[in-house]
Amino acid sequence: MHEEQLHSPLPAATPEPPAPLRVVVADDNPVVRAGLTALLSGRADITVVAEAADGRAACEAARQHRPDVVLLDVRMPGVDGISALPYLVDIAPVMMLTYSRESEIVQEALRRGAGGYLVHGEFTAEQLATAVRDVRQGRAHFTPTAAGALLTQLRQTPRANASAHTNASSTTPPTQPIWTTSPQALSQLQPSVAQSPSGAAADRTRFRLSAREVEIMDLIATGMNNQQIAATCFISEKTVKNHINRIFAKLHSTSRSEATAKWLGLG
């Protein structure tokens, strides 16, 4: 009996689960920060280790916490996201997560090292979590607007280079593109472009907002006050208030933060 006990196999060790991905969220809108933190921290394999309201705070948080991924807004007070990018990418992969959809900004973010570009309203909560996991592994993610900007640049670059080659002397090297994209990154584009409409955008139709109400709700979500919305839309503040009252009713919300969270799919 004693001999059998000596040769009994030891129970197999239970492997420890992998450590969750550590994320820093940088956005000047506290509602967006709180929503993203709640959404991502609810995943077993993702945790938000710090929040930041501008680029400088994002760099400080990244240096302190050494995250696996940084989610970065473009337009923030003080040091903006584009300015902070070159410093952040030396610490961790960076995913742009923003309202800024201008092709020039998308291209500049990629040129400075962003590992992906997501525009609010063009992705679902699950797509965001997947993008965070993939960017950590070096797989790029783009929502349709950002993918369109990238494809536009790729189509323009060969024409620009051909024109430069034709006009230049034989001793002058051809113009180089301002940034390049690997085949691996391009392989991630096609699924994103095909998502039309995206899950988050399609989900908003249930609110049944008019075109003007959609415009105003988008501006509310960027953090604009009534005066700024009135100036942007060329309407009076009273008209803005009337629209907001109808928006709140349709979104079953009692505050701007609650409405924004629901509109972005964070609530």
Coordinates of C-alpha atoms in Angstrom, one line a residue:
M1 CA 0.0 0.0 0.0
H2 CA 2.9 2.3 0.9
E3 CA 4.6 1.5 -2.4
E4 CA 1.4 2.4 -4.4
Q5 CA 1.1 5.7 -2.7
L6 CA 4.7 6.5 -3.6
H7 CA 4.0 5.9 -7.3
S8 CA 0.6 7.5 -7.5
P9 CA 0.5 10.2 -10.2
L10 CA 0.3 13.8 -9.0
P11 CA -2.9 15.7 -9.8
A12 CA -2.5 17.9 -12.9
A13 CA -1.8 21.5 -12.1
T14 CA -4.6 23.9 -13.1
P15 CA -3.2 26.5 -15.5
E16 CA -3.5 30.0 -14.4
P17 CA -5.7 32.2 -16.6
P18 CA -3.8 34.8 -18.6
A19 CA -3.6 38.2 -17.1
P20 CA -6.2 40.6 -18.5
L21 CA -5.2 43.2 -21.1
R22 CA -4.4 46.5 -19.4
V23 CA -5.9 49.6 -21.1
V24 CA -5.5 53.3 -20.7
V25 CA -8.6 55.4 -21.9
A26 CA -7.9 59.0 -23.0
D27 CA -10.8 61.2 -23.9
D28 CA -11.7 64.7 -22.7
N29 CA -15.4 63.8 -22.4
P30 CA -16.0 62.3 -18.9
V31 CA -19.1 60.5 -20.1
V32 CA -17.3 58.8 -22.9
R33 CA -14.4 57.8 -20.5
A34 CA -16.8 56.4 -17.9
G35 CA -18.8 54.5 -20.5
L36 CA -15.7 53.0 -22.2
T37 CA -14.3 52.0 -18.8
A38 CA -17.5 50.3 -17.7
L39 CA -17.8 48.6 -21.1
L40 CA -14.3 47.2 -21.2
S41 CA -13.8 46.4 -17.5
G42 CA -16.9 44.2 -17.8
R43 CA -14.9 41.8 -19.9
A44 CA -13.0 39.1 -18.1
D45 CA -9.9 39.5 -20.2
I46 CA -9.7 43.4 -20.2
T47 CA -9.2 45.9 -17.5
V48 CA -8.9 49.7 -17.6
V49 CA -5.9 50.7 -15.4
A50 CA -6.2 54.5 -15.9
E51 CA -8.2 57.3 -17.6
A52 CA -6.9 60.6 -19.0
A53 CA -8.5 63.8 -20.1
D54 CA -5.8 65.0 -22.5
G55 CA -2.6 63.9 -24.3
R56 CA -0.2 64.9 -21.5
A57 CA -2.2 63.0 -18.9
A58 CA -2.3 60.0 -21.3
C59 CA 1.5 60.0 -21.7
E60 CA 1.9 60.2 -17.9
A61 CA -0.6 57.4 -17.3
A62 CA 1.1 55.2 -20.0
R63 CA 4.5 55.7 -18.5
Q64 CA 3.2 54.9 -15.0
H65 CA 1.1 51.9 -15.8
R66 CA 2.8 50.5 -18.9
P67 CA -0.6 49.3 -20.5
D68 CA -1.0 46.8 -23.2
V69 CA -3.2 49.2 -25.3
V70 CA -4.0 52.9 -25.3
L71 CA -7.4 54.1 -26.5
L72 CA -6.9 57.7 -27.7
D73 CA -9.2 60.6 -28.7
V74 CA -8.0 63.1 -31.3
R75 CA -9.4 66.4 -30.1
M76 CA -8.5 67.2 -26.5
P77 CA -7.5 70.4 -24.7
G78 CA -3.8 71.1 -24.2
V79 CA -1.9 68.3 -25.8
D80 CA -4.2 66.6 -28.4
G81 CA -4.1 63.0 -29.4
I82 CA -2.2 63.4 -32.6
S83 CA 0.6 65.3 -30.8
A84 CA 0.8 62.6 -28.1
L85 CA 0.8 59.7 -30.5
P86 CA 4.6 59.5 -31.2
Y87 CA 5.3 59.3 -27.5
L88 CA 2.6 56.8 -26.7
V89 CA 3.4 54.3 -29.5
D90 CA 6.9 53.9 -27.9
I91 CA 5.1 52.5 -24.8
A92 CA 2.1 50.6 -26.1
P93 CA 0.0 50.0 -29.2
V94 CA -2.5 52.9 -29.7
M95 CA -6.0 52.7 -31.1
M96 CA -7.6 56.0 -32.1
L97 CA -11.2 56.1 -30.7
T98 CA -12.8 59.4 -31.8
Y99 CA -15.4 61.5 -33.5
S100 CA -12.8 62.9 -35.9
R101 CA -13.5 61.4 -39.3
E102 CA -11.5 63.8 -41.6
S103 CA -9.3 61.8 -44.0
E104 CA -6.3 64.0 -43.3
I105 CA -6.5 63.3 -39.6
V106 CA -6.9 59.5 -40.2
Q107 CA -3.9 59.5 -42.4
E108 CA -1.8 61.6 -40.0
A109 CA -2.7 59.3 -37.1
L110 CA -1.6 56.3 -39.1
R111 CA 1.6 58.0 -40.2
R112 CA 2.4 58.7 -36.5
G113 CA 2.0 55.1 -35.6
A114 CA -1.7 54.4 -34.6
G115 CA -2.5 50.7 -34.8
G116 CA -6.1 51.3 -35.8
Y117 CA -8.8 54.0 -36.1
L118 CA -12.4 53.7 -34.8
V119 CA -15.0 56.4 -35.3
H120 CA -17.8 56.6 -32.7
G121 CA -21.1 55.3 -33.9
E122 CA -19.5 52.9 -36.4
F123 CA -18.8 50.0 -34.0
T124 CA -20.6 47.8 -31.4
A125 CA -19.4 47.0 -27.9
E126 CA -18.2 43.6 -29.0
Q127 CA -16.4 45.0 -32.0
L128 CA -14.6 47.4 -29.7
A129 CA -13.5 44.6 -27.4
T130 CA -12.3 42.5 -30.3
A131 CA -10.3 45.5 -31.7
V132 CA -8.6 46.0 -28.4
R133 CA -7.5 42.4 -28.3
D134 CA -6.4 42.4 -31.9
V135 CA -4.4 45.7 -31.8
R136 CA -2.5 44.2 -28.9
Q137 CA -1.4 41.5 -31.3
G138 CA -0.5 43.9 -34.1
R139 CA -3.7 43.4 -36.1
A140 CA -5.1 46.7 -37.4
H141 CA -8.8 47.7 -37.1
F142 CA -10.6 50.4 -39.0
T143 CA -14.3 51.4 -39.0
P144 CA -15.8 52.2 -42.4
T145 CA -15.0 55.9 -42.4
A146 CA -11.4 55.4 -41.4
A147 CA -11.0 52.6 -43.9
G148 CA -12.4 54.8 -46.7
A149 CA -9.8 57.5 -45.9
L150 CA -7.1 54.9 -46.0
L151 CA -8.2 53.4 -49.3
T152 CA -8.5 57.0 -50.8
Q153 CA -4.8 57.6 -49.8
L154 CA -3.7 54.3 -51.3
R155 CA -5.4 55.0 -54.6
Q156 CA -4.0 58.6 -54.8
T157 CA -0.4 57.6 -54.0
P158 CA 0.3 55.6 -57.2
R159 CA -1.1 58.4 -59.3
A160 CA 1.0 61.0 -57.4
N161 CA 4.1 58.9 -57.8
A162 CA 3.5 58.3 -61.5
S163 CA 3.0 62.1 -62.1
A164 CA 6.1 62.9 -60.1
H165 CA 8.1 60.3 -62.1
T166 CA 6.9 61.7 -65.4
N167 CA 7.7 65.3 -64.6
A168 CA 11.0 64.7 -62.8
S169 CA 14.4 64.2 -64.5
S170 CA 15.9 60.7 -64.6
T171 CA 18.3 61.6 -61.8
T172 CA 15.5 62.6 -59.5
P173 CA 14.0 59.8 -57.3
P174 CA 10.2 59.4 -57.4
T175 CA 8.1 61.0 -54.7
Q176 CA 7.6 58.6 -51.7
P177 CA 4.2 58.2 -50.0
I178 CA 3.9 59.9 -46.6
W179 CA 3.1 56.5 -45.0
T180 CA 2.9 52.9 -46.1
T181 CA 0.6 50.1 -45.2
S182 CA 1.5 46.4 -44.9
P183 CA -0.4 43.6 -46.6
Q184 CA -1.4 42.4 -43.1
A185 CA -3.0 45.8 -42.3
L186 CA -4.8 45.8 -45.7
S187 CA -6.2 42.3 -45.0
Q188 CA -8.1 43.9 -42.0
L189 CA -9.7 46.6 -44.2
Q190 CA -12.1 44.6 -46.3
P191 CA -14.3 43.2 -43.5
S192 CA -14.6 46.7 -42.0
V193 CA -15.6 48.4 -45.3
A194 CA -18.2 45.7 -45.8
Q195 CA -19.9 46.5 -42.5
S196 CA -22.6 48.9 -43.8
P197 CA -24.4 50.0 -41.8
S198 CA -22.4 49.2 -38.7
G199 CA -24.0 47.6 -35.7
A200 CA -23.9 50.7 -33.6
A201 CA -25.3 53.0 -36.3
A202 CA -28.0 50.5 -37.2
D203 CA -29.0 50.2 -33.6
R204 CA -29.6 54.0 -33.3
T205 CA -32.6 53.8 -35.7
R206 CA -34.7 52.4 -32.9
F207 CA -34.6 55.9 -31.3
R208 CA -36.5 57.3 -34.3
L209 CA -34.7 60.7 -34.3
S210 CA -35.2 63.1 -37.1
A211 CA -32.2 64.1 -39.2
R212 CA -31.9 67.4 -37.3
E213 CA -32.2 65.5 -33.9
V214 CA -29.5 63.1 -35.0
E215 CA -27.2 66.1 -35.9
I216 CA -27.9 67.7 -32.5
M217 CA -27.4 64.5 -30.6
D218 CA -24.1 63.9 -32.3
L219 CA -23.0 67.4 -31.2
I220 CA -24.2 66.8 -27.6
A221 CA -22.1 63.7 -27.5
T222 CA -19.0 65.7 -28.5
G223 CA -19.5 67.8 -25.4
M224 CA -21.0 71.0 -27.0
N225 CA -23.3 73.2 -24.9
N226 CA -26.5 74.7 -26.2
Q227 CA -24.9 77.9 -27.3
Q228 CA -22.2 76.1 -29.3
I229 CA -24.9 73.8 -30.9
A230 CA -27.0 76.8 -31.8
A231 CA -24.0 78.5 -33.5
T232 CA -23.0 75.3 -35.4
C233 CA -26.6 74.6 -36.6
F234 CA -27.5 78.3 -37.3
I235 CA -30.6 78.1 -35.1
S236 CA -31.6 79.8 -31.8
E237 CA -30.8 78.3 -28.4
K238 CA -34.5 78.0 -27.7
T239 CA -34.9 75.8 -30.8
V240 CA -31.9 73.8 -29.5
K241 CA -33.6 73.3 -26.2
N242 CA -36.8 72.2 -27.9
H243 CA -34.9 69.6 -29.9
I244 CA -33.1 68.3 -26.8
N245 CA -36.3 67.9 -24.9
R246 CA -37.7 65.7 -27.8
I247 CA -34.4 63.8 -28.0
F248 CA -34.4 63.1 -24.3
A249 CA -38.0 61.8 -24.5
K250 CA -37.1 59.5 -27.4
L251 CA -34.0 58.2 -25.7
H252 CA -35.8 57.8 -22.4
S253 CA -33.1 60.0 -20.8
T254 CA -33.1 62.8 -18.2
S255 CA -29.6 64.2 -18.7
R256 CA -27.0 64.8 -21.4
S257 CA -24.7 62.2 -19.9
E258 CA -27.4 59.5 -19.9
A259 CA -28.4 60.4 -23.5
T260 CA -24.8 60.4 -24.6
A261 CA -24.1 57.0 -23.1
K262 CA -27.1 55.5 -24.8
W263 CA -26.3 57.2 -28.1
L264 CA -22.7 55.8 -28.1
G265 CA -23.9 52.4 -27.0
L266 CA -22.1 52.7 -23.7
G267 CA -25.1 52.8 -21.5

